[in-house]
PDB file of C-alpha atoms in Angstrom:
ATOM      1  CA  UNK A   1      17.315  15.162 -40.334  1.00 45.00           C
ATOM      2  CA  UNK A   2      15.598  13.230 -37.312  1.00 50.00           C
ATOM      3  CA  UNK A   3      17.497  13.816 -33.876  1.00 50.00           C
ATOM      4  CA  UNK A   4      17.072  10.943 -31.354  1.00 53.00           C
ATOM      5  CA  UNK A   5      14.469  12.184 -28.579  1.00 57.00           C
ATOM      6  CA  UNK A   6      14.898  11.795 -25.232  1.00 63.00           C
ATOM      7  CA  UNK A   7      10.961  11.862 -24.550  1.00 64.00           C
ATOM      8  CA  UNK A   8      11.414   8.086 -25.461  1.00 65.00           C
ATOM      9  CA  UNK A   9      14.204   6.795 -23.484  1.00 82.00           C
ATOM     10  CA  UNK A  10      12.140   9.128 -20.249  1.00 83.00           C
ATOM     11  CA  UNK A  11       8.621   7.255 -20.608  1.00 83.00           C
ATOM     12  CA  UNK A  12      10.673   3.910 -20.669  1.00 85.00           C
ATOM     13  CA  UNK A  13      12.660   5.012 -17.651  1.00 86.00           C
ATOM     14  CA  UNK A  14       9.565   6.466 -15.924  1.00 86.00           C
ATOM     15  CA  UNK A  15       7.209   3.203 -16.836  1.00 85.00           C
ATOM     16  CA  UNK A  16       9.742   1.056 -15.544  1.00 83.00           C
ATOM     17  CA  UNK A  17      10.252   3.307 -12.272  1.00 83.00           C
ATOM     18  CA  UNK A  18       6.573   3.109 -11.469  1.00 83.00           C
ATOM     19  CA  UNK A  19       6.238  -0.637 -12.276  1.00 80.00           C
ATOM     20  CA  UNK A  20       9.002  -1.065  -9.691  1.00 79.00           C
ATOM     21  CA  UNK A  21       7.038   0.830  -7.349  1.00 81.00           C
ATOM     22  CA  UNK A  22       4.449  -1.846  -7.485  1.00 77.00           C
ATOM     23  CA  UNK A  23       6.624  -4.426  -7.568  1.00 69.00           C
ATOM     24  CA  UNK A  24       8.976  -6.584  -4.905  1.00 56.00           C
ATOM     25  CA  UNK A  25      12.187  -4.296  -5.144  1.00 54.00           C
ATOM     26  CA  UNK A  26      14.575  -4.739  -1.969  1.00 50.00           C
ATOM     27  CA  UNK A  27      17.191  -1.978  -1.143  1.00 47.00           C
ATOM     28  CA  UNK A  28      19.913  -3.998  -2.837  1.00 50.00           C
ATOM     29  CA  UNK A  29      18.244  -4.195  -6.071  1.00 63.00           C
ATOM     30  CA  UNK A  30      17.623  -0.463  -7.346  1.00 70.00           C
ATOM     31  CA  UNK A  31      14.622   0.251  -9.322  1.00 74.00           C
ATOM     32  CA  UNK A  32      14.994   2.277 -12.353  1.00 77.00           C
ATOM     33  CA  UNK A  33      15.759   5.776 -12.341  1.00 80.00           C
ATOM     34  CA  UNK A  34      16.272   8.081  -9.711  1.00 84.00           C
ATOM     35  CA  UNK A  35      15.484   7.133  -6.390  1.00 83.00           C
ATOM     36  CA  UNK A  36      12.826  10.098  -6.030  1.00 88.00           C
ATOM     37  CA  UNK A  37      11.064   8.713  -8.387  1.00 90.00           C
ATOM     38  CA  UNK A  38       9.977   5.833  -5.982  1.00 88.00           C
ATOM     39  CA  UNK A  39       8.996   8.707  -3.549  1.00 93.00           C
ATOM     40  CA  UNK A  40       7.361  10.542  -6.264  1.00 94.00           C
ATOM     41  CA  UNK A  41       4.945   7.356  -6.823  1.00 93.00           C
ATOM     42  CA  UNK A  42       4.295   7.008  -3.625  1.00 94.00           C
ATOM     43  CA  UNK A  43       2.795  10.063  -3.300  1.00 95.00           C
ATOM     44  CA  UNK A  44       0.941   9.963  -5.944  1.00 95.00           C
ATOM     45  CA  UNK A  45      -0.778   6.688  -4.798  1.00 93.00           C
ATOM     46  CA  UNK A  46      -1.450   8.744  -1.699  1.00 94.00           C
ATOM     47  CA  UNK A  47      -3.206  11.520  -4.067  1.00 96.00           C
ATOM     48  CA  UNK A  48      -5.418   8.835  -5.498  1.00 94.00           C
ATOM     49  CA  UNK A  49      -6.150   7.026  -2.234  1.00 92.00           C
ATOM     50  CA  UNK A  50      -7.325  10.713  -1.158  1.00 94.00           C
ATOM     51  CA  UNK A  51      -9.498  11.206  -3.935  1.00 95.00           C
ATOM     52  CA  UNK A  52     -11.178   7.642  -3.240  1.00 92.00           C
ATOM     53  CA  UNK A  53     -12.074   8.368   0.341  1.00 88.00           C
ATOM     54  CA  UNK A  54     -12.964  11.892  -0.243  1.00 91.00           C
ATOM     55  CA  UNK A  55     -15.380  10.494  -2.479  1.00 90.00           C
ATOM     56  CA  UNK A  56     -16.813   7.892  -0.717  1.00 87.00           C
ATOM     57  CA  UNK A  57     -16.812  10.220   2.501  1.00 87.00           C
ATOM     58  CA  UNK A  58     -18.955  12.969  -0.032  1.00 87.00           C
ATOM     59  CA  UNK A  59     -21.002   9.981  -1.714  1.00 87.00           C
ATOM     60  CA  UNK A  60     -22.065   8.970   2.156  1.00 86.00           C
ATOM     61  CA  UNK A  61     -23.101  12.435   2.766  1.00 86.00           C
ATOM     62  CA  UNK A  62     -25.324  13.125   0.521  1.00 82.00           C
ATOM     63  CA  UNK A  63     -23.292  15.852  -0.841  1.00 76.00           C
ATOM     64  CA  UNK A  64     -23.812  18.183   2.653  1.00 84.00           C
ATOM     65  CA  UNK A  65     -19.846  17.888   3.217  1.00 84.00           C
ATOM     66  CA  UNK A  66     -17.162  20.718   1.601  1.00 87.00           C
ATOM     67  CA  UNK A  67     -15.261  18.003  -0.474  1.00 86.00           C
ATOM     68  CA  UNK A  68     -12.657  20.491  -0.600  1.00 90.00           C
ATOM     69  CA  UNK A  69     -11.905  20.385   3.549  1.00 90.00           C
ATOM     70  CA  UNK A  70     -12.310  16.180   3.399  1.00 90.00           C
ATOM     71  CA  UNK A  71      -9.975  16.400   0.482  1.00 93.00           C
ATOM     72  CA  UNK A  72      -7.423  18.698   2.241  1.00 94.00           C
ATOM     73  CA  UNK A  73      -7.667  16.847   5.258  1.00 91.00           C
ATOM     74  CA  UNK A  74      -7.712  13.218   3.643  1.00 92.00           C
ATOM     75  CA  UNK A  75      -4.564  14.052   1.508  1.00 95.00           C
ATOM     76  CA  UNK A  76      -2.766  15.124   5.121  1.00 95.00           C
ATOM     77  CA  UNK A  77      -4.043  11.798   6.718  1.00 93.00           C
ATOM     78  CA  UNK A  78      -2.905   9.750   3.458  1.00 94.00           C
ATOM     79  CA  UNK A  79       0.262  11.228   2.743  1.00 96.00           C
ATOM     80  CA  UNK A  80       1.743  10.731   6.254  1.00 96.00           C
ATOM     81  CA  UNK A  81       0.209   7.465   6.071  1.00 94.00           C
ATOM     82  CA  UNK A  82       1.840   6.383   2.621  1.00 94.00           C
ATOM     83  CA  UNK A  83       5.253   7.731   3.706  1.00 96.00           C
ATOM     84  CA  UNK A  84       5.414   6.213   6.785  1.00 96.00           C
ATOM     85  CA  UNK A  85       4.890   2.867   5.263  1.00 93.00           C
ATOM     86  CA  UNK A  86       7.337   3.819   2.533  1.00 92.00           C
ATOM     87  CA  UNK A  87       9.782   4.282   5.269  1.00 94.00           C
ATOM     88  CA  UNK A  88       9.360   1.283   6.883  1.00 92.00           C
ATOM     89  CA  UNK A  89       9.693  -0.858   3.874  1.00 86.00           C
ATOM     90  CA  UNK A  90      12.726   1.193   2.830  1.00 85.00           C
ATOM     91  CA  UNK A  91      14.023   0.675   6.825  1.00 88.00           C
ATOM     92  CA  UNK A  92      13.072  -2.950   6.849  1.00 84.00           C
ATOM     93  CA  UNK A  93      14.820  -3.780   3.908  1.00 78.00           C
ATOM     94  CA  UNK A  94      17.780  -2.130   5.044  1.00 78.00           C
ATOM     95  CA  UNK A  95      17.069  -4.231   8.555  1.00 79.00           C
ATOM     96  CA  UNK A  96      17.747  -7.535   6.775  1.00 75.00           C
ATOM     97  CA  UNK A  97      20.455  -6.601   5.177  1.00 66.00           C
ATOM     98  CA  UNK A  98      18.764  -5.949   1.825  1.00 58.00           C
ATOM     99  CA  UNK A  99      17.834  -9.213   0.834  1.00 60.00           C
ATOM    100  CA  UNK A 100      14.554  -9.302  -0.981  1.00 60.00           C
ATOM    101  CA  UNK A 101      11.536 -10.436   0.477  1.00 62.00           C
ATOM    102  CA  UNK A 102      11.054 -13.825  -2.454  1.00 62.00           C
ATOM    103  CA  UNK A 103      10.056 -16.688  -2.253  1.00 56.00           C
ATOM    104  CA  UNK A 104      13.385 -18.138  -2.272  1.00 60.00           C
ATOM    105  CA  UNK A 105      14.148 -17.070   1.182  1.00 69.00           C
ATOM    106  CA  UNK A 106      10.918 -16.761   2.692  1.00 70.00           C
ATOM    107  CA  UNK A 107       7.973 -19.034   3.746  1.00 72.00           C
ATOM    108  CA  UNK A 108       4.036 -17.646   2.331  1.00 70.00           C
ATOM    109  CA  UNK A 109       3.085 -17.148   5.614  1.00 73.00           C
ATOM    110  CA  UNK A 110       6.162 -14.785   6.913  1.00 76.00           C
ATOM    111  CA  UNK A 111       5.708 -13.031   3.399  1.00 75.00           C
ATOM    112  CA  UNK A 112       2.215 -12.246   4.199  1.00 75.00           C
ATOM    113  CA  UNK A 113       2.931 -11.241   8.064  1.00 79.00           C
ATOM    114  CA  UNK A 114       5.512  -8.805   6.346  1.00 81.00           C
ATOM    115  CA  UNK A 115       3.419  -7.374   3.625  1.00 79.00           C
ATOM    116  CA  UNK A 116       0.240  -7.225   6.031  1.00 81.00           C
ATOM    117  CA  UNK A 117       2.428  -6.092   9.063  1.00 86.00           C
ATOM    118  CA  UNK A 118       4.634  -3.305   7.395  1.00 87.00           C
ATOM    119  CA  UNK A 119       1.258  -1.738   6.064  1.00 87.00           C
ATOM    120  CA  UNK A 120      -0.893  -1.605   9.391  1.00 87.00           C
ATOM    121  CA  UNK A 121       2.163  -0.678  11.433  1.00 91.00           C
ATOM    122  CA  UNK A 122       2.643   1.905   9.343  1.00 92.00           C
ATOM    123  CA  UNK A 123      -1.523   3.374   8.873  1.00 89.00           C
ATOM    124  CA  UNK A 124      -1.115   3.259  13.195  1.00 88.00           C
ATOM    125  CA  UNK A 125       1.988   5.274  12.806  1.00 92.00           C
ATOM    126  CA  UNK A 126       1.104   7.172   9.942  1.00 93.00           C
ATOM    127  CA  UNK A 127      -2.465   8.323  11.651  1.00 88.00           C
ATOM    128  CA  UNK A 128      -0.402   8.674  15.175  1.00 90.00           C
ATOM    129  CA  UNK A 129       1.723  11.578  13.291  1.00 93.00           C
ATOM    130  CA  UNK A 130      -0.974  12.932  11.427  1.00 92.00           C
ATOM    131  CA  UNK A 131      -2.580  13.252  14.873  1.00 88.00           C
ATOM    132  CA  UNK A 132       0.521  14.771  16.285  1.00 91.00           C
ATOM    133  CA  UNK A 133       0.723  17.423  13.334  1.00 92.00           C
ATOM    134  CA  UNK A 134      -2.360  18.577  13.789  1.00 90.00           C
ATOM    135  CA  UNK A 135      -1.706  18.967  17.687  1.00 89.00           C
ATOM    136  CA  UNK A 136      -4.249  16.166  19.096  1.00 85.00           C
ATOM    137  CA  UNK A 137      -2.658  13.612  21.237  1.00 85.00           C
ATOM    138  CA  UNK A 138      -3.349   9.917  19.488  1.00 81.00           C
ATOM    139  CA  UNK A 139      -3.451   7.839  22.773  1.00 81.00           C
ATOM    140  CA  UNK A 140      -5.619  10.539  23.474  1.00 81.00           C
ATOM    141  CA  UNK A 141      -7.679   9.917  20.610  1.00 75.00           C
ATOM    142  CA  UNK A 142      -7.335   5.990  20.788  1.00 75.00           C
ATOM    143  CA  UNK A 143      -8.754   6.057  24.178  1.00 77.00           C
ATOM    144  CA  UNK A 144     -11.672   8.627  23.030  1.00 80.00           C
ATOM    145  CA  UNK A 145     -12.776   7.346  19.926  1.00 78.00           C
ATOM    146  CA  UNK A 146     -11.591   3.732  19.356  1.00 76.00           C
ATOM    147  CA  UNK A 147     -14.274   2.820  16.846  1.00 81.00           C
ATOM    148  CA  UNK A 148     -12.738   5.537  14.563  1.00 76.00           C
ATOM    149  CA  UNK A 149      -9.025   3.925  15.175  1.00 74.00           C
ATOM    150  CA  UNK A 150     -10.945   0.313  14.248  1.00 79.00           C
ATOM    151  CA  UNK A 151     -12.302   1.932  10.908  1.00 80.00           C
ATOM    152  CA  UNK A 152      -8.996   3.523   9.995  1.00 77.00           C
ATOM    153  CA  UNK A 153      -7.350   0.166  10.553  1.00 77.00           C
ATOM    154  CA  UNK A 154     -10.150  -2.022   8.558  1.00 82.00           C
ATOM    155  CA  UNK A 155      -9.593   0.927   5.960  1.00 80.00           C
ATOM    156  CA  UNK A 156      -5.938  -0.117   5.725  1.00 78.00           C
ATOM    157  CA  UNK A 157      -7.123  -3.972   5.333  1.00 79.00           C
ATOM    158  CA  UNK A 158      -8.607  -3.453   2.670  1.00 82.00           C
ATOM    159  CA  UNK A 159      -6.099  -1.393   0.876  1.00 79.00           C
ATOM    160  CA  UNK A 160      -3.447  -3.437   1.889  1.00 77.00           C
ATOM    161  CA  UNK A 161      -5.764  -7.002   1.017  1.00 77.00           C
ATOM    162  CA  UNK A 162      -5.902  -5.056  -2.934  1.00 79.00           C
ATOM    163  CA  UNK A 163      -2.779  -5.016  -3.158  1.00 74.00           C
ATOM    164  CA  UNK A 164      -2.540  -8.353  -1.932  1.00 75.00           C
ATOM    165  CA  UNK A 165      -4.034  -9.590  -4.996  1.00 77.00           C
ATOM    166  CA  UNK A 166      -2.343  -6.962  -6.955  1.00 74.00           C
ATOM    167  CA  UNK A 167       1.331  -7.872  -5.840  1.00 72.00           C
ATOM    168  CA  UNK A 168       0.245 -11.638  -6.310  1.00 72.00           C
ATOM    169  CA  UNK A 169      -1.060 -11.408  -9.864  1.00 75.00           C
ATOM    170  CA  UNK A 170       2.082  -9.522 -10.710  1.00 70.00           C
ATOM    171  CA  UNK A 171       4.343 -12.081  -8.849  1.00 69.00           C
ATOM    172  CA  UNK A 172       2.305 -14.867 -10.679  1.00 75.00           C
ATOM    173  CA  UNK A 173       3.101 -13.501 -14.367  1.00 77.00           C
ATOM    174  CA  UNK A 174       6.896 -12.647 -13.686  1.00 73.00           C
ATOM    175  CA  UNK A 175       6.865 -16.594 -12.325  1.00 73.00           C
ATOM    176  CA  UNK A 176       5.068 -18.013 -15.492  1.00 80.00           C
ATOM    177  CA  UNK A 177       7.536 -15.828 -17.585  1.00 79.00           C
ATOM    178  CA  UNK A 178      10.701 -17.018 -15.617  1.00 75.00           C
ATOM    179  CA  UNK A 179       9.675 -20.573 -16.274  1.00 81.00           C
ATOM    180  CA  UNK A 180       8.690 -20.005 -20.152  1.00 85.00           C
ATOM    181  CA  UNK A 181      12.386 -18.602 -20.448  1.00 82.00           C
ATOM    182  CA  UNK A 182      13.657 -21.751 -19.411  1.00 77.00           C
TER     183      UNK A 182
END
């Protein structure tokens, strides 16, 4: 006698959950599953994005670094980091009244100041809490070490200019797909 499994209809749910993570989901339109979830994801992008600089950070040492203090204090810096631009998308969309950001309603260039803005507001504010967490003061720490502030910032570029392409490739296929349905 088979019994239906639920491990099934869970992977679907959870695939579908993390694809809407990546993808252009406003407010309005809920993404699969339980809204954790989409908190769930984003930490564990913030795990991996800790992993990658702890890396580099031990690959640019030579090794003479305890990976296990960058790690620790690379997963603080990127979790308050990833939430904080969670929140602001989640805020934002709830700012315009949860219309999604598409092309529909929006110009390139004010979808790009969004997705570029959102992201570097939120590493400044992000590293600004981490700062305040760990009881340093971040104008403080602005005014001291500014070149440090400038490689955070070109850090979050990047990130933010891979997902870019990421977002775009992904907005690119559900386009050609919308139009071969027609």
């Amino acid at each position: 006698m088979n019994t239906p499994s639920i491990a099934l209809p869970l992977r679907r749910m959870l695939w579908a959950s993390y694809r809407a993570w990546w993808g252009n989901f406003s407010v309005r339109m809920r993404p699969p599953g339980p809204m954790l979830l989409q908190w769930l994801w984003t930490g564990v992008f913030c795990v991996q994005i800790a992993l990658v600089l702890t890396g580099v950070a031990w690959a640019f040492n030579d090794g003479r670094i305890s990976a296990a203090s960058v790690l620790w204090t690379d997963l603080q810096v990127s979790l308050c980091v990833g939430y904080t631009i969670h929140t602001l998308f989640y805020a934002s969309g709830v700012a315009m009244h949860r219309q999604q950001i598409n092309p529909d309603r929006f110009a390139p260039m004010g979808r790009f100041v969004y997705y570029a803005g959102v992201p570097l507001l939120g590493t400044g504010l992000g590293v600004a809490l981490f700062l305040t967490l760990r009881g340093y003061n971040p104008l403080h720490a602005l005014l001291e070490s500014p070149r440090t502030v400038l490689s955070i910032l070109a850090i979050s570029v990047s990130i933010s200019g891979f997902l870019f392409f990421v977002w775009l490739s992904g907005e690119r296929r559900r386009l050609l797909e919308a139009a071969a349905a027609r």
